[in-house]
Tab-separated table of C-alpha atoms in Angstrom:
chain	number	residue	atom	x	y	z
A	100	MET	CA	68.461	114.614	-21.420
A	101	ASN	CA	69.859	114.179	-17.979
A	102	ARG	CA	72.932	111.304	-17.784
A	103	SER	CA	71.239	110.008	-14.957
A	104	ASP	CA	68.282	109.275	-16.701
A	105	SER	CA	67.005	105.787	-16.613
A	106	ASP	CA	67.229	103.409	-19.437
A	107	GLU	CA	63.714	103.517	-20.209
A	108	ILE	CA	63.235	107.328	-20.256
A	109	LEU	CA	66.104	107.499	-22.393
A	110	ALA	CA	64.684	104.981	-24.987
A	111	GLN	CA	61.463	107.129	-25.039
A	112	GLN	CA	63.631	109.971	-25.639
A	113	VAL	CA	65.014	108.258	-28.720
A	114	ILE	CA	61.342	107.428	-29.722
A	115	ASN	CA	60.748	111.030	-29.854
A	116	GLY	CA	63.862	112.016	-32.254
A	117	ASN	CA	66.715	112.494	-29.370
A	118	LEU	CA	69.876	111.586	-30.855
A	119	THR	CA	71.632	112.540	-27.606
A	120	ALA	CA	69.685	110.124	-25.734
A	121	PHE	CA	70.714	107.454	-28.127
A	122	GLU	CA	74.359	108.320	-27.837
A	123	GLU	CA	73.708	107.915	-23.958
A	124	LEU	CA	72.340	104.357	-24.393
A	125	VAL	CA	75.039	103.356	-26.701
A	126	THR	CA	77.626	104.474	-24.367
A	127	ARG	CA	76.097	102.628	-21.508
A	128	TYR	CA	75.779	99.475	-23.205
A	129	GLN	CA	78.659	99.328	-25.594
A	130	LYS	CA	80.840	97.095	-23.484
A	131	PRO	CA	78.319	94.439	-22.586
A	132	ILE	CA	76.774	94.041	-26.173
A	133	PHE	CA	80.581	93.902	-27.281
A	134	LYS	CA	81.434	91.297	-24.852
A	135	LEU	CA	77.966	89.093	-25.933
A	136	ALA	CA	79.076	89.382	-29.566
A	137	TYR	CA	82.917	88.678	-28.964
A	138	ARG	CA	81.822	85.534	-26.974
A	139	MET	CA	79.255	84.605	-29.599
A	140	VAL	CA	81.663	85.168	-32.651
A	141	GLY	CA	85.101	84.896	-31.223
A	142	GLN	CA	86.587	87.366	-33.327
A	143	LYS	CA	87.280	91.138	-32.451
A	144	GLU	CA	86.437	92.945	-35.715
A	145	GLU	CA	83.475	90.879	-36.425
A	146	ALA	CA	82.118	91.356	-32.692
A	147	GLU	CA	82.400	95.152	-32.950
A	148	ASP	CA	80.641	94.862	-36.473
A	149	LEU	CA	77.710	93.044	-34.527
A	150	THR	CA	77.664	95.389	-31.823
A	151	GLN	CA	77.324	98.219	-34.224
A	152	GLU	CA	74.507	96.234	-35.918
A	153	VAL	CA	72.783	95.806	-32.919
A	154	PHE	CA	72.780	99.445	-32.046
A	155	ILE	CA	71.417	100.208	-35.502
A	156	HIS	CA	68.788	97.717	-35.123
A	157	LEU	CA	68.090	99.508	-31.872
A	158	TYR	CA	67.343	102.906	-33.329
A	159	GLN	CA	65.337	101.672	-35.935
A	160	LYS	CA	63.267	99.238	-33.907
A	161	ILE	CA	63.079	101.471	-31.076
A	162	THR	CA	59.477	102.208	-31.603
A	163	HIS	CA	58.709	98.733	-30.853
A	164	PHE	CA	59.866	99.419	-27.522
A	165	ASN	CA	57.088	99.625	-24.594
A	166	PRO	CA	58.971	102.156	-22.273
A	167	GLU	CA	56.659	100.694	-19.428
A	168	LYS	CA	59.028	97.535	-19.610
A	169	LYS	CA	62.564	97.228	-18.867
A	170	PHE	CA	64.813	98.252	-21.744
A	171	LYS	CA	67.915	96.100	-21.001
A	172	PRO	CA	65.970	92.807	-21.754
A	173	TRP	CA	64.882	94.392	-24.678
A	174	LEU	CA	68.100	95.229	-25.771
A	175	TYR	CA	69.871	91.887	-25.076
A	176	ARG	CA	66.997	90.280	-26.912
A	177	VAL	CA	67.913	92.519	-30.193
A	178	ALA	CA	71.679	91.673	-29.371
A	179	VAL	CA	71.250	88.046	-29.113
A	180	ASN	CA	68.703	87.440	-31.913
A	181	THR	CA	71.125	89.838	-34.060
A	182	CYS	CA	74.295	87.247	-33.322
A	183	ILE	CA	72.294	84.181	-33.835
A	184	SER	CA	71.213	85.740	-37.527
A	185	ARG	CA	74.596	86.501	-38.164
A	186	LEU	CA	76.171	82.798	-37.247
A	187	ARG	CA	73.414	81.144	-39.337
A	188	ARG	CA	73.800	83.726	-42.310
A	189	LYS	CA	77.547	82.416	-42.143
A	190	ARG	CA	77.178	79.168	-41.752
A	191	LYS	CA	74.112	78.723	-44.203
A	192	VAL	CA	74.086	74.753	-43.293
A	193	ILE	CA	74.079	73.633	-39.926
A	194	PHE	CA	75.420	70.192	-39.357
A	195	LEU	CA	75.314	68.509	-35.929
A	196	GLY	CA	75.963	64.777	-35.211
A	197	PHE	CA	73.222	62.502	-33.980
A	198	ASP	CA	75.478	61.800	-30.960
A	199	ASP	CA	76.356	65.229	-30.459
A	200	ALA	CA	75.518	66.364	-26.698
A	201	LEU	CA	72.271	67.319	-27.673
A	202	ALA	CA	70.933	63.843	-27.721
A	203	GLY	CA	73.573	62.256	-25.225
A	204	SER	CA	74.427	62.245	-22.036
A	205	VAL	CA	77.699	63.592	-20.521
A	206	ASP	CA	80.240	61.193	-19.177
A	207	LEU	CA	81.319	63.011	-16.302
A	208	ASP	CA	83.922	60.168	-15.398
A	209	ASN	CA	86.401	61.942	-17.316
A	210	VAL	CA	86.857	64.924	-16.026
A	211	PRO	CA	90.425	65.828	-15.452
A	212	ALA	CA	91.834	65.677	-11.798
A	213	VAL	CA	92.333	68.766	-10.157
A	214	SER	CA	95.720	68.363	-8.030
A	215	PRO	CA	98.090	71.225	-7.285
A	216	GLU	CA	100.979	69.057	-9.466
A	217	LYS	CA	98.562	68.517	-12.290
A	218	ASN	CA	97.237	72.441	-11.958
A	219	VAL	CA	96.794	74.140	-15.142
A	220	GLU	CA	97.080	77.520	-15.609
A	221	ILE	CA	93.842	79.198	-15.527
A	222	GLN	CA	94.130	81.140	-18.476
A	223	GLU	CA	94.638	77.895	-20.546
A	224	LEU	CA	91.437	76.402	-19.268
A	225	GLN	CA	89.425	79.682	-20.281
A	226	ARG	CA	91.055	79.809	-23.414
A	227	GLU	CA	90.046	76.234	-24.037
A	228	LEU	CA	86.581	76.637	-22.652
A	229	PHE	CA	85.695	79.940	-24.594
A	230	GLN	CA	86.936	77.488	-27.800
A	231	ALA	CA	84.415	75.153	-26.967
A	232	VAL	CA	81.803	77.870	-26.411
A	233	LEU	CA	82.418	78.832	-29.874
A	234	GLU	CA	81.663	75.003	-31.144
A	235	MET	CA	78.373	74.944	-29.144
A	236	PRO	CA	75.055	75.523	-31.017
A	237	GLU	CA	74.246	79.176	-31.359
A	238	ASN	CA	71.155	79.040	-28.737
A	239	TYR	CA	73.145	77.266	-26.087
A	240	ARG	CA	75.936	79.561	-26.536
A	241	ALA	CA	73.894	82.432	-25.933
A	242	MET	CA	72.595	80.696	-22.785
A	243	ILE	CA	75.962	80.429	-21.166
A	244	VAL	CA	77.386	83.775	-22.216
A	245	LEU	CA	73.985	85.501	-20.938
A	246	ARG	CA	74.678	83.737	-17.571
A	247	TYR	CA	78.274	83.768	-17.086
A	248	GLN	CA	79.675	86.598	-19.205
A	249	LEU	CA	76.724	89.257	-18.636
A	250	ASP	CA	75.683	87.652	-15.325
A	251	LEU	CA	71.961	87.541	-15.649
A	252	THR	CA	69.779	85.441	-13.228
A	253	ASN	CA	67.661	82.448	-14.644
A	254	SER	CA	64.505	85.109	-14.170
A	255	GLU	CA	66.406	87.845	-16.267
A	256	ILE	CA	67.164	85.512	-18.918
A	257	ALA	CA	63.985	84.259	-19.229
A	258	GLU	CA	62.626	88.085	-19.780
A	259	THR	CA	65.236	88.656	-22.277
A	260	LEU	CA	64.537	85.476	-24.254
A	261	GLY	CA	60.694	85.456	-23.963
A	262	ILE	CA	60.765	82.320	-22.524
A	263	THR	CA	59.429	80.482	-18.940
A	264	ARG	CA	61.835	80.387	-16.239
A	265	GLU	CA	61.494	77.119	-16.281
A	266	ASN	CA	62.515	76.605	-19.825
A	267	VAL	CA	65.302	78.636	-19.010
A	268	GLU	CA	66.657	75.982	-16.407
A	269	VAL	CA	65.978	73.056	-19.055
A	270	ARG	CA	67.992	74.858	-21.428
A	271	MET	CA	70.945	75.882	-19.186
A	272	HIS	CA	71.216	72.440	-18.089
A	273	ARG	CA	71.433	70.951	-21.587
A	274	ALA	CA	73.819	73.867	-22.408
A	275	HIS	CA	76.187	72.898	-19.654
A	276	LYS	CA	76.269	69.106	-20.531
A	277	ASN	CA	76.949	70.173	-24.326
A	278	LEU	CA	79.640	72.613	-23.061
A	279	ARG	CA	81.044	69.701	-20.965
A	280	ARG	CA	80.830	67.492	-23.685
A	281	ILE	CA	82.629	69.740	-26.228
A	282	LEU	CA	85.365	70.551	-23.228
A	283	LEU	CA	86.143	67.151	-22.719
A	284	GLY	CA	86.244	66.103	-26.218
A	285	ARG	CA	88.569	68.520	-26.649
A	286	LEU	CA	90.812	67.527	-23.729
A	287	ALA	CA	90.900	64.023	-24.917
A	288	GLU	CA	91.811	64.861	-28.089
A	289	GLY	CA	95.262	66.610	-26.642
A	290	ARG	CA	94.414	69.968	-27.497
A	291	PHE	CA	94.893	71.189	-24.220
A	292	GLU	CA	97.833	70.299	-22.064
A	293	TYR	CA	95.778	68.862	-19.256
A	294	GLU	CA	95.875	65.170	-18.038
A	295	VAL	CA	92.758	63.510	-18.743
A	296	GLN	CA	91.999	60.463	-16.711
A	297	ALA	CA	90.292	57.618	-18.788
A	298	GLY	CA	87.857	56.278	-16.847
A	299	ARG	CA	87.674	55.934	-12.792
B	27	MET	CA	71.534	61.250	-2.940
B	28	LYS	CA	72.963	59.005	-5.668
B	29	CYS	CA	75.903	59.848	-7.953
B	30	LYS	CA	73.629	60.486	-10.571
B	31	GLN	CA	71.591	63.138	-8.977
B	32	VAL	CA	74.684	64.516	-7.829
B	33	ASP	CA	75.938	65.080	-11.272
B	34	ASP	CA	72.657	66.844	-12.194
B	35	LEU	CA	72.933	69.153	-9.311
B	36	LEU	CA	76.522	70.162	-9.943
B	37	PHE	CA	76.275	72.837	-12.171
B	38	SER	CA	73.873	74.654	-10.080
B	39	TYR	CA	75.608	73.858	-7.072
B	40	CYS	CA	79.133	75.430	-8.316
B	41	ASP	CA	76.957	78.289	-9.665
B	42	LEU	CA	75.644	79.137	-6.616
B	43	ARG	CA	72.224	78.850	-7.868
B	44	GLU	CA	69.111	77.870	-6.051
B	45	ILE	CA	69.103	74.463	-4.921
B	46	PRO	CA	66.225	73.514	-2.088
B	47	PRO	CA	67.679	73.558	1.431
B	48	MET	CA	67.133	69.891	1.910
B	49	MET	CA	68.854	68.807	-1.471
B	50	LEU	CA	71.753	71.008	-0.916
B	51	ARG	CA	72.276	69.347	2.578
B	52	GLU	CA	71.899	65.990	1.132
B	53	LEU	CA	74.241	66.963	-1.809
B	54	GLU	CA	76.853	68.338	0.403
B	55	GLU	CA	76.703	64.869	2.595
B	56	HIS	CA	77.282	63.008	-0.448
B	57	LEU	CA	80.308	65.283	-1.549
B	58	GLN	CA	82.066	64.499	1.854
B	59	GLU	CA	81.559	60.596	1.241
B	60	CYS	CA	82.356	60.253	-2.184
B	61	PRO	CA	85.752	61.387	-3.550
B	62	GLU	CA	84.826	61.058	-7.059
B	63	CYS	CA	81.969	63.289	-7.019
B	64	ARG	CA	84.073	65.618	-5.201
B	65	ARG	CA	86.512	65.585	-7.946
B	66	LYS	CA	83.756	66.290	-10.467
B	67	ALA	CA	82.686	69.169	-8.137
B	68	GLU	CA	86.458	70.641	-7.900
B	69	PHE	CA	86.369	70.438	-11.810
B	70	THR	CA	83.072	72.145	-12.228
B	71	ALA	CA	84.113	74.520	-9.757
B	72	ARG	CA	87.069	75.518	-11.974
B	73	GLU	CA	85.310	75.323	-15.034
B	74	ARG	CA	82.467	77.920	-13.746
B	75	GLU	CA	85.803	80.046	-12.411
B	76	ALA	CA	86.584	80.039	-15.931
B	77	LEU	CA	83.330	80.983	-17.494
B	78	VAL	CA	82.896	84.210	-15.665
B	79	TYR	CA	86.418	85.600	-16.913
B	80	ASP	CA	86.719	88.112	-19.477
B	81	GLY	CA	90.013	89.455	-18.860
B	82	ASP	CA	90.513	88.323	-22.398
B	83	ILE	CA	88.032	90.371	-23.924
B	84	PRO	CA	89.551	93.102	-26.481
B	85	GLU	CA	89.046	96.668	-25.956
B	86	MET	CA	86.848	98.527	-28.288
B	87	SER	CA	87.566	100.909	-31.097
B	88	PRO	CA	87.900	104.459	-29.103
B	89	ASP	CA	85.723	106.056	-31.606
B	90	PHE	CA	82.964	103.096	-31.664
B	91	VAL	CA	80.077	105.394	-30.459
B	92	GLN	CA	80.785	108.270	-32.821
B	93	ARG	CA	80.936	105.361	-35.785
B	94	VAL	CA	77.532	103.982	-34.584
B	95	LEU	CA	76.192	107.456	-34.688
B	96	ALA	CA	77.838	108.138	-38.234
B	97	ALA	CA	76.323	105.119	-39.669
B	98	VAL	CA	72.792	105.953	-38.168
B	99	ALA	CA	73.277	109.299	-39.821
B	100	GLN	CA	74.608	108.169	-42.889
B	101	GLU	CA	72.192	105.664	-43.645
B	102	GLN	CA	69.631	107.864	-43.002
B	103	THR	CA	68.027	105.320	-40.378
B	104	VAL	CA	65.187	107.165	-38.535
B	105	PRO	CA	63.424	105.243	-36.116
B	106	ALA	CA	60.752	103.314	-37.883
B	107	PRO	CA	56.964	103.315	-37.330
B	108	SER	CA	55.830	100.450	-35.174
B	109	ARG	CA	54.936	97.340	-36.735
B	110	LYS	CA	51.183	98.289	-37.308
B	111	THR	CA	51.856	101.067	-39.590
B	112	THR	CA	54.487	99.826	-41.892
B	113	ILE	CA	53.580	98.888	-45.389
B	114	TRP	CA	55.855	95.264	-45.233
B	115	SER	CA	53.663	94.397	-42.192
B	116	GLN	CA	50.286	95.123	-44.109
B	117	ILE	CA	51.657	93.077	-46.988
B	118	GLY	CA	51.860	90.079	-44.510
B	119	SER	CA	52.897	86.558	-45.055
B	120	ARG	CA	51.051	86.048	-48.098
B	121	GLY	CA	52.722	89.030	-49.483
B	122	TRP	CA	56.261	88.011	-48.617
B	123	TRP	CA	55.760	84.431	-49.909
B	124	ALA	CA	54.551	86.135	-53.070
B	125	ILE	CA	57.922	88.388	-53.160
B	126	GLY	CA	59.863	85.381	-52.428
B	127	MET	CA	58.233	83.386	-55.513
B	128	VAL	CA	58.770	86.428	-57.689
B	129	ALA	CA	62.214	85.999	-56.548
B	130	VAL	CA	62.660	82.150	-57.648
B	131	VAL	CA	61.303	83.149	-61.075
B	132	VAL	CA	63.877	86.043	-61.312
B	133	ILE	CA	66.449	83.591	-60.854
B	134	ALA	CA	64.827	81.343	-63.534
B	135	LEU	CA	64.324	84.066	-66.234
B	136	LEU	CA	67.891	85.380	-65.336
B	137	ILE	CA	69.735	82.036	-65.803
B	138	ALA	CA	67.299	81.543	-69.191
B	139	PRO	CA	66.151	84.762	-70.735
B	140	ASP	CA	65.609	83.185	-74.062
B	141	SER	CA	63.398	80.228	-72.726
B	142	PHE	CA	61.011	82.972	-71.624
B	143	LYS	CA	59.841	83.636	-75.141
B	144	ASN	CA	57.981	80.408	-74.882
B	145	PRO	CA	55.401	80.192	-72.700
B	146	VAL	CA	54.559	77.076	-70.209
B	147	GLN	CA	54.297	74.264	-72.355
B	148	THR	CA	54.663	71.129	-70.274
B	149	PRO	CA	53.750	70.653	-66.989
B	150	ASN	CA	56.241	68.655	-65.017
B	151	THR	CA	56.845	67.627	-61.434
B	152	GLU	CA	60.197	69.239	-61.317
B	153	MET	CA	60.990	72.913	-62.027
B	154	GLN	CA	63.507	72.931	-64.531
B	155	ILE	CA	65.255	76.293	-65.532
B	156	MET	CA	67.134	76.176	-68.873
B	157	GLU	CA	70.794	77.478	-68.500
B	158	SER	CA	71.907	79.868	-70.882
B	159	GLU	CA	74.030	81.787	-68.439
B	160	ARG	CA	76.230	80.076	-66.635
B	161	GLN	CA	76.412	83.080	-63.891
B	162	PRO	CA	75.796	82.866	-60.092
B	163	VAL	CA	73.226	84.827	-58.995
B	164	ALA	CA	72.398	86.064	-55.614
B	165	MET	CA	68.374	87.614	-55.087
B	166	LEU	CA	67.322	88.797	-51.737
B	167	ALA	CA	63.614	89.262	-52.049
B	168	GLY	CA	62.115	92.903	-51.275
B	169	LYS	CA	65.856	94.342	-50.815
B	170	MET	CA	67.258	96.889	-52.831
B	171	PRO	CA	70.557	95.457	-54.754
B	172	GLN	CA	72.912	97.467	-52.254
B	173	GLN	CA	71.396	95.881	-49.340
B	174	GLN	CA	72.002	92.646	-51.163
B	175	GLU	CA	75.520	93.218	-51.319
B	176	GLN	CA	76.106	94.010	-47.891
B	177	GLU	CA	74.623	90.938	-46.444
B	178	THR	CA	76.272	88.785	-48.751
B	179	ALA	CA	79.541	90.209	-49.189
B	180	SER	CA	81.422	87.273	-48.058
B	181	GLU	CA	79.743	84.802	-50.735
B	182	PRO	CA	80.767	84.160	-54.024
B	183	VAL	CA	77.695	85.427	-55.894
B	184	ARG	CA	76.997	88.208	-58.332
B	185	ILE	CA	74.403	90.911	-57.234
B	186	MET	CA	72.217	91.557	-60.667
B	187	PRO	CA	71.301	95.537	-61.056
B	188	GLU	CA	67.524	95.914	-60.289
B	189	HIS	CA	66.993	97.065	-63.651
B	190	SER	CA	68.302	93.688	-65.274
B	191	TYR	CA	65.963	91.463	-63.940
B	192	LYS	CA	62.865	93.858	-64.226
B	193	GLU	CA	63.504	94.093	-67.769
B	194	ARG	CA	63.011	90.402	-68.215
B	195	VAL	CA	60.053	89.864	-66.104
B	196	PRO	CA	57.330	91.091	-67.685
B	197	SER	CA	54.975	89.176	-66.085
B	198	LEU	CA	54.822	86.378	-63.180
B	199	GLN	CA	52.713	83.032	-63.399
B	200	ILE	CA	53.524	81.635	-59.827
B	201	GLY	CA	52.427	81.201	-56.156
B	202	ARG	CA	52.247	78.983	-53.100
B	203	GLY	CA	52.042	75.597	-53.321
B	204	ASN	CA	54.211	75.783	-56.606
B	205	GLN	CA	53.545	72.736	-58.386
B	206	SER	CA	56.576	73.415	-60.742
B	207	ALA	CA	56.698	73.658	-64.367
B	208	THR	CA	58.885	73.745	-67.206
B	209	TYR	CA	59.744	77.341	-68.423
B	210	GLY	CA	59.972	77.113	-72.403
B	211	SER	CA	61.686	74.816	-74.492
B	212	PRO	CA	64.977	73.297	-73.500
B	213	PRO	CA	67.645	74.768	-75.267
B	214	ALA	CA	71.006	72.733	-75.925
B	215	GLY	CA	73.112	72.487	-73.325
B	216	GLU	CA	73.000	71.971	-69.604
B	217	GLN	CA	69.955	72.349	-67.392
B	218	VAL	CA	70.068	73.560	-63.920
B	219	VAL	CA	67.447	71.955	-61.856
B	220	VAL	CA	65.973	73.699	-58.806
B	221	PHE	CA	64.693	71.317	-56.031
B	222	SER	CA	61.828	73.398	-54.103
B	223	PRO	CA	59.487	72.260	-51.361
B	224	SER	CA	55.720	72.513	-52.181
B	225	TYR	CA	55.177	72.947	-48.638
B	226	ILE	CA	56.365	74.915	-45.950
B	227	PRO	CA	54.751	76.028	-42.595
B	228	GLU	CA	52.299	78.958	-43.350
B	229	ASP	CA	54.348	81.784	-41.305
B	230	TYR	CA	57.305	81.265	-43.297
B	231	ARG	CA	58.352	83.168	-46.229
B	232	LEU	CA	61.122	82.869	-48.918
B	233	VAL	CA	63.855	85.443	-48.239
B	234	ARG	CA	66.969	84.457	-50.359
B	235	VAL	CA	67.784	82.293	-53.609
B	236	GLU	CA	71.617	81.851	-53.949
B	237	SER	CA	73.521	80.142	-56.953
B	238	ASP	CA	76.874	79.398	-56.626
B	239	ALA	CA	79.843	79.108	-59.217
B	240	GLU	CA	78.614	75.422	-59.589
B	241	ASN	CA	74.936	76.548	-60.085
B	242	ASN	CA	74.192	75.055	-56.715
B	243	ILE	CA	71.061	76.391	-55.637
B	244	THR	CA	70.397	77.392	-52.059
B	245	ILE	CA	66.843	78.571	-51.035
B	246	TYR	CA	66.134	80.155	-47.552
B	247	TYR	CA	62.972	80.632	-46.101
B	248	GLU	CA	62.143	82.457	-42.628
B	249	ASN	CA	59.391	83.542	-40.429
B	250	ASP	CA	59.023	86.525	-38.175
B	251	ARG	CA	60.075	84.694	-34.758
B	252	ASP	CA	63.552	83.992	-36.145
B	253	GLY	CA	62.750	80.484	-37.487
B	254	TYR	CA	64.278	79.685	-40.612
B	255	ILE	CA	64.367	76.877	-43.248
B	256	CYS	CA	67.759	76.374	-45.737
B	257	LEU	CA	67.403	74.039	-48.566
B	258	ARG	CA	70.670	73.157	-50.733
B	259	ALA	CA	70.988	71.069	-53.582
B	260	VAL	CA	74.391	70.429	-54.478
B	261	GLN	CA	75.001	68.324	-57.955
B	262	LYS	CA	77.434	65.448	-57.574
B	263	SER	CA	79.298	63.348	-60.463
B	264	MET	CA	79.312	59.864	-59.711
B	265	ALA	CA	83.503	59.914	-59.749
B	266	GLY	CA	83.196	62.424	-56.830
B	267	MET	CA	80.743	60.873	-54.749
B	268	ALA	CA	82.071	59.804	-51.796
B	269	ALA	CA	82.204	56.054	-50.870
B	270	HIS	CA	79.290	55.745	-48.027
B	271	GLU	CA	77.119	57.894	-50.434
B	272	THR	CA	77.189	55.764	-53.363
B	273	THR	CA	76.564	52.640	-50.892
B	274	ALA	CA	74.377	54.245	-48.736
B	275	ASP	CA	72.463	57.049	-50.588
B	276	MET	CA	72.159	55.745	-54.278
B	277	ASP	CA	69.221	53.904	-53.751
B	278	THR	CA	66.912	56.800	-52.969
B	279	VAL	CA	66.724	57.954	-56.632
B	280	GLU	CA	64.017	58.764	-58.874
B	281	GLY	CA	62.019	61.418	-57.070
B	282	TYR	CA	60.753	60.380	-53.716
B	283	TYR	CA	62.960	60.100	-50.855
B	284	PRO	CA	62.068	57.365	-48.555
B	285	LEU	CA	61.992	58.561	-44.819
B	286	ALA	CA	64.548	55.804	-43.708
B	287	ARG	CA	67.242	56.832	-45.855
B	288	TYR	CA	66.812	60.376	-43.890
B	289	ASN	CA	70.071	61.326	-42.147
B	290	LEU	CA	68.055	63.246	-39.094
B	291	GLN	CA	70.522	64.791	-37.106
B	292	ALA	CA	69.052	66.376	-34.035
B	293	ASP	CA	67.104	65.476	-31.281
B	294	ALA	CA	63.266	66.001	-31.363
B	295	ALA	CA	63.512	67.368	-27.632
B	296	THR	CA	65.519	70.295	-28.304
B	297	ASP	CA	62.842	72.316	-30.043
B	298	SER	CA	64.683	75.279	-30.871
B	299	GLU	CA	67.813	73.630	-32.101
B	300	PRO	CA	68.478	73.379	-35.978
B	301	THR	CA	67.404	70.213	-37.494
B	302	VAL	CA	69.050	68.655	-40.342
B	303	ILE	CA	68.085	66.278	-43.303
B	304	ARG	CA	70.417	64.942	-46.086
B	305	TRP	CA	69.522	62.475	-48.802
B	306	SER	CA	70.027	62.294	-52.359
B	307	THR	CA	68.361	61.759	-55.664
B	308	GLU	CA	68.806	61.550	-59.315
B	309	HIS	CA	67.496	63.402	-61.888
B	310	ASP	CA	68.548	62.886	-65.852
B	311	GLY	CA	71.544	60.536	-64.784
B	312	GLN	CA	72.742	63.401	-62.586
B	313	HIS	CA	73.298	62.840	-58.607
B	314	TYR	CA	72.095	65.693	-56.234
B	315	GLN	CA	72.785	65.669	-52.645
B	316	LEU	CA	70.277	67.674	-50.739
B	317	GLU	CA	70.192	69.220	-47.321
B	318	LEU	CA	67.243	70.645	-45.442
B	319	THR	CA	67.864	72.663	-42.432
B	320	GLY	CA	65.422	74.387	-39.900
B	321	SER	CA	64.354	75.632	-36.836
B	322	LEU	CA	61.508	73.241	-37.229
B	323	SER	CA	60.402	70.209	-35.396
B	324	PRO	CA	62.158	66.971	-36.851
B	325	GLU	CA	58.540	65.918	-37.986
B	326	GLU	CA	57.594	69.310	-39.544
B	327	LEU	CA	61.060	69.596	-41.418
B	328	ILE	CA	60.412	65.888	-42.665
B	329	ARG	CA	57.098	67.111	-44.106
B	330	VAL	CA	59.132	69.827	-46.022
B	331	ALA	CA	61.405	67.392	-47.075
B	332	ASN	CA	58.778	64.937	-48.547
B	333	SER	CA	57.209	67.975	-50.546
B	334	VAL	CA	60.545	68.767	-52.433
B	335	LYS	CA	60.585	68.256	-56.018
């Protein structure tokens, strides 16, 4: 095994029983997978546990991988599915309000004004935003995390999730709206020290 | 360009994603003229900036890679043969269904071992399992007890040793389309009523049945494409029922549940999102709240709900 080998070559070596190649893949991808898991579950220990589960799944299912295709989307798909399965197992029954953002439109009129004097610390917005992400339905959460945290393009997300690029665009749009609605809800409830303008 | 169109494009615009040049020009012209949309664009840009932030991601344990390798070695997880050659894949969905139904029957027998002494006596429209052990039980079809324990470690359930349920299941007489039957004679004491669907989509299989300390039964189905269905029945006392339940749901009694009463809580357009149906019913003077959740379309989930007895 050579450390400069491509992911696909390493995967083929893992299929052939090379544990060193597997170790190299874990080393390469532990951080992005952990980042994905952390943004999906919001808790370090669980995220690390999930990351480990992803790599064990990877090892167990590596023979399903076709070395003629790209490895990264395949791994991310395993990771997303593992995270979503964990979240569903945890929640058992998932309740969504009928007026959830899934069904409604976003009232963009209530977005906070951005002015120097009302400028909020970016860290606060980040913290609040990622809490909002954790309140999103799992599938939308995955879309947002893949796009912004793993910096995937629409085409890469489509390849990862096994859906069309057009479908990604539709889902991403819904995910954005969903996120905005949750974020504005948090702002309106005063969980965030930020001035919310009521209407125009 | 109108404000509504700008709203729809702002995410893409601030995300630096592809917008056709013509639309981009119109959008930017609109932003120059419309202070309200400009304000929204500024907020969206800040939102995007925050979304890519990863400075708060904790450091991983330094020994993570070694732990993964140890876990792989400890569990003796070797790369599995491809799906085409696995035993389980050869069993297929029918086999899984059978295994799942075995789990249901095992639950029944664990709860009512004495009732097994009597054969099926009276066909009924409900599966009634006589309760002689008020013990929470969890079963995972097709998996060893150790695996079950790992997967349900946070659940208030008791895992039965494999030999325990094997001894209690000398034979099985149940299959798909389970028009349920009453097993044995009702002993004195409380009954555990199990609600289950007689219809589920072809590719779904029963994977787990859980019972909590109050003997509320939850049944899980999954398919190979990450789809799932979850049916949970919770027994409610009249005193404990919320006001809205007694006024809105209590007339949905006696077995059949009118669709109008379903609390359908999802958007049909969001095909991959979970759909939830909740309704209530009554059996032998007891009230039950049923919750059916799944990644099916609302129409399909309603079909499943209609088959629950």
